[in-house]
XYZ file of N, CA and C in Angstrom:
315
model
N -21.706 3.210 -11.208
C -21.761 2.669 -9.359
C -20.775 1.158 -9.920
N -20.101 0.821 -9.351
C -18.995 -0.330 -9.214
C -19.812 -1.311 -8.764
N -19.962 -2.445 -9.304
C -20.296 -4.015 -8.559
C -19.615 -4.023 -7.204
N -20.776 -4.717 -6.361
C -20.072 -5.413 -4.926
C -20.555 -6.493 -4.750
N -19.174 -7.275 -4.768
C -19.228 -8.766 -4.027
C -19.201 -8.545 -2.567
N -19.559 -9.594 -2.466
C -19.169 -9.998 -0.983
C -17.805 -10.730 -0.800
N -17.495 -10.757 0.539
C -15.825 -11.538 0.457
C -15.798 -12.958 0.165
N -14.553 -13.079 -0.748
C -14.505 -14.221 -1.285
C -15.640 -14.495 -2.836
N -16.331 -13.671 -3.204
C -17.080 -14.052 -4.095
C -17.048 -13.564 -5.219
N -16.147 -12.657 -5.641
C -15.811 -11.846 -6.724
C -15.111 -12.804 -7.534
N -15.683 -12.298 -8.990
C -15.644 -13.518 -10.259
C -14.015 -13.327 -10.398
N -13.798 -14.610 -11.169
C -11.998 -14.537 -11.559
C -12.200 -13.540 -12.784
N -10.722 -12.916 -13.259
C -10.651 -11.840 -13.940
C -10.520 -10.708 -13.068
N -10.838 -10.913 -11.763
C -10.833 -9.236 -10.927
C -9.898 -9.337 -10.240
N -8.696 -8.398 -9.641
C -8.104 -8.560 -8.722
C -7.474 -7.345 -8.180
N -7.481 -6.954 -6.911
C -6.708 -5.726 -6.017
C -5.709 -5.673 -6.324
N -5.335 -3.932 -5.743
C -3.923 -3.732 -6.642
C -3.030 -4.732 -5.736
N -2.846 -5.438 -4.359
C -1.610 -6.146 -4.127
C -1.836 -7.105 -4.866
N -2.953 -8.273 -5.409
C -2.934 -8.853 -6.193
C -2.427 -8.815 -7.381
N -2.478 -7.885 -7.782
C -2.274 -7.131 -9.206
C -0.536 -6.931 -9.282
N 0.099 -6.496 -7.959
C 1.276 -6.556 -7.916
C 2.097 -7.649 -8.008
N 1.302 -8.522 -7.226
C 1.802 -10.081 -6.929
C 1.978 -10.603 -8.167
N 1.156 -10.294 -9.292
C 1.450 -10.712 -11.065
C 2.508 -10.014 -11.618
N 2.917 -8.841 -10.941
C 3.646 -7.963 -11.687
C 3.074 -7.021 -12.790
N 2.009 -6.570 -12.256
C 1.110 -5.864 -12.929
C 0.617 -4.623 -12.137
N 0.131 -3.562 -12.962
C -0.524 -2.485 -12.134
C -1.870 -1.762 -12.581
N -2.337 -1.252 -11.992
C -4.091 -1.201 -12.597
C -3.755 -0.085 -13.855
N -3.236 0.548 -14.084
C -2.550 0.855 -15.516
C -3.691 2.317 -15.744
N -3.984 3.479 -14.823
C -5.014 4.048 -14.881
C -6.238 3.573 -15.402
N -7.068 2.224 -15.374
C -7.987 1.969 -15.546
C -8.785 2.341 -14.224
N -10.400 2.812 -14.319
C -11.358 2.742 -13.146
C -11.482 1.420 -11.996
N -12.021 1.794 -11.249
C -12.621 0.730 -10.417
C -13.650 -0.088 -10.891
N -13.404 -1.377 -11.189
C -14.569 -1.910 -11.561
C -15.568 -2.421 -10.581
N -15.364 -3.178 -9.550
C -16.059 -3.584 -8.292
C -14.981 -3.487 -7.354
N -16.293 -3.501 -5.958
C -15.662 -3.213 -4.499
C -16.131 -5.047 -3.937
N -15.490 -5.295 -3.229
C -15.236 -6.554 -2.078
C -15.551 -6.248 -0.478
N -16.914 -6.207 0.017
C -16.793 -6.039 1.579
C -16.817 -7.551 1.971
N -15.828 -6.709 3.138
C -15.644 -8.037 3.910
C -16.449 -7.444 5.105
N -17.257 -8.354 6.009
C -18.093 -7.762 6.938
C -17.466 -8.139 8.542
N -17.623 -7.078 8.976
C -16.884 -6.905 10.485
C -18.278 -7.064 11.692
N -18.157 -7.287 12.997
C -19.096 -7.247 13.945
C -19.230 -5.460 14.530
N -20.143 -5.283 14.059
C -20.432 -3.845 14.945
C -19.177 -2.777 14.419
N -18.978 -2.746 12.835
C -18.169 -1.939 12.655
C -18.513 -1.902 11.168
N -18.257 -0.906 10.227
C -18.153 -0.941 8.804
C -17.761 -1.854 8.085
N -17.973 -2.310 7.250
C -17.362 -3.232 6.288
C -15.898 -2.950 5.821
N -14.694 -3.952 5.375
C -13.814 -3.611 5.035
C -13.977 -3.676 3.484
N -13.503 -2.537 2.904
C -13.851 -2.624 0.847
C -12.244 -2.821 0.504
N -12.730 -3.631 -0.173
C -11.410 -3.473 -1.494
C -11.621 -3.347 -2.851
N -11.123 -2.612 -3.258
C -11.462 -1.981 -4.735
C -10.514 -3.120 -5.762
N -11.562 -3.605 -7.013
C -11.006 -4.287 -8.014
C -11.003 -3.659 -9.411
N -9.972 -4.475 -9.865
C -9.413 -3.728 -11.275
C -9.451 -5.039 -12.005
N -9.829 -4.903 -13.265
C -9.836 -5.989 -14.623
C -7.990 -6.199 -14.890
N -8.087 -8.092 -14.684
C -6.732 -7.891 -15.004
C -6.176 -8.288 -16.544
N -7.405 -8.230 -17.165
C -6.811 -8.526 -18.699
C -6.628 -6.984 -18.764
N -6.890 -5.736 -18.159
C -6.839 -4.691 -18.859
C -5.357 -3.718 -18.255
N -4.851 -4.878 -17.260
C -3.586 -4.200 -16.361
C -2.665 -4.064 -17.083
N -1.360 -3.531 -16.427
C -0.116 -3.282 -17.587
C 0.752 -3.835 -16.694
N 2.152 -3.976 -17.197
C 3.016 -4.526 -16.520
C 3.598 -3.195 -15.462
N 4.256 -3.782 -14.434
C 5.378 -2.688 -13.702
C 5.867 -2.141 -14.088
N 6.116 -0.784 -14.098
C 7.460 -0.465 -14.493
C 8.872 -0.871 -13.976
N 10.039 -0.990 -14.853
C 11.050 -1.591 -14.338
C 11.579 -0.366 -13.306
N 12.240 -0.965 -12.482
C 13.160 0.023 -11.567
C 14.472 0.103 -12.460
N 14.619 1.821 -12.558
C 15.657 2.396 -13.436
C 16.936 2.633 -12.362
N 17.833 3.004 -12.671
C 18.846 3.686 -11.786
C 18.304 4.905 -11.144
N 17.669 5.485 -11.886
C 17.490 6.970 -11.141
C 16.356 7.034 -9.788
N 15.487 6.022 -10.404
C 14.523 5.490 -9.318
C 15.104 5.108 -8.183
N 16.194 4.312 -8.220
C 16.357 3.546 -7.214
C 17.123 4.466 -6.654
N 18.117 5.670 -6.965
C 18.985 6.457 -6.387
C 17.851 6.925 -5.362
N 16.770 7.585 -6.038
C 15.458 8.530 -5.470
C 14.708 7.617 -4.235
N 14.939 6.542 -4.247
C 14.273 5.623 -3.564
C 15.213 5.632 -1.870
N 16.409 5.008 -2.584
C 17.493 4.970 -1.597
C 17.618 6.953 -0.942
N 17.636 7.677 -1.242
C 17.442 8.936 -0.563
C 16.683 8.937 0.087
N 15.284 8.670 -0.407
C 14.274 8.953 0.358
C 14.081 7.707 2.078
N 14.543 6.679 1.661
C 14.814 5.763 2.777
C 15.921 6.672 3.431
N 17.170 6.862 3.251
C 18.100 7.831 4.127
C 17.468 8.387 4.988
N 16.828 9.536 4.342
C 16.355 10.712 4.715
C 15.285 10.243 5.798
N 14.571 9.152 6.110
C 13.669 8.417 6.929
C 14.513 8.313 8.190
N 15.646 7.584 7.808
C 16.698 7.054 9.125
C 17.077 7.891 9.579
N 17.835 9.166 8.920
C 18.585 10.136 9.594
C 17.830 11.077 10.791
N 18.112 10.889 11.697
C 17.563 11.818 12.889
C 17.992 13.115 13.023
N 17.037 14.344 12.859
C 17.509 15.395 12.455
C 17.680 16.377 13.835
N 17.807 15.739 14.811
C 18.149 16.151 15.947
C 20.223 15.902 15.872
N 20.562 14.472 15.678
C 21.681 14.413 16.117
C 22.598 14.246 14.743
N 21.443 14.093 13.783
C 22.164 14.077 12.132
C 22.853 12.514 11.771
N 22.612 11.546 12.440
C 23.168 10.399 12.719
C 21.994 9.582 11.937
N 22.891 8.240 11.284
C 21.773 6.862 10.537
C 21.410 6.437 11.927
N 20.366 6.375 12.175
C 19.884 5.355 12.972
C 19.873 4.003 12.812
N 19.959 3.938 11.768
C 19.688 2.149 10.807
C 18.313 1.808 11.032
N 17.189 2.500 11.445
C 15.673 2.326 11.369
C 15.007 3.700 11.103
N 13.503 3.172 10.375
C 13.257 4.511 10.216
C 12.957 4.960 11.917
N 13.052 6.729 11.620
C 12.849 7.455 12.857
C 11.053 7.153 13.042
N 10.472 6.949 14.271
C 9.244 6.867 14.645
C 8.579 8.655 14.444
N 7.773 8.639 13.334
C 6.867 9.744 13.218
C 6.712 10.438 14.739
N 5.908 9.759 15.317
C 5.500 10.119 16.869
C 6.574 10.718 18.021
N 7.709 10.137 17.745
C 8.969 10.653 18.250
C 9.494 12.009 17.575
N 10.028 11.743 16.062
C 10.636 13.261 15.783
C 11.875 12.875 15.673
N 12.271 12.004 16.175
C 13.781 11.928 16.690
C 14.249 10.239 16.747
N 15.553 10.109 16.828
C 16.064 8.846 16.983
C 15.656 8.281 18.766
N 15.444 7.371 19.336
C 14.968 6.709 20.434
C 15.922 7.443 21.545
N 17.512 7.420 20.889
C 18.634 7.923 22.057
C 18.467 9.187 22.276
N 18.128 9.880 21.386
C 17.688 11.536 21.284
C 16.438 11.554 22.126
N 15.626 11.130 21.798
C 14.212 11.248 22.814
C 14.410 10.809 24.328
N 15.137 9.578 24.536
C 15.195 9.268 25.336
C 16.287 10.656 26.732
N 17.400 11.064 25.986
C 18.016 11.796 26.811
C 17.464 12.923 27.526
N 17.561 13.575 28.454
C 17.241 14.751 28.855
C 17.446 15.993 28.397
């Protein structure tokens, strides 16, 4: 069972994934060490998982192949399946096509 801390009361040496990323680190396969609970009114608390900073590993460098794969994935998200044109923005999943194709009768 992971330790549970209240919001802003976690000890030093623990960080969320986003905080690790800001430090140029990644969890590196380690298990969650603790949780931070942020209370909310009439709702379940927000939960953030914490990892040990001293066990974190550096972020893997971006290779040319990874950059090409990321560019291809983003290009696919911008291409309208209806008119096959690069819309210049990510196609909303709720529409399933670019806005001009969706708005035309």
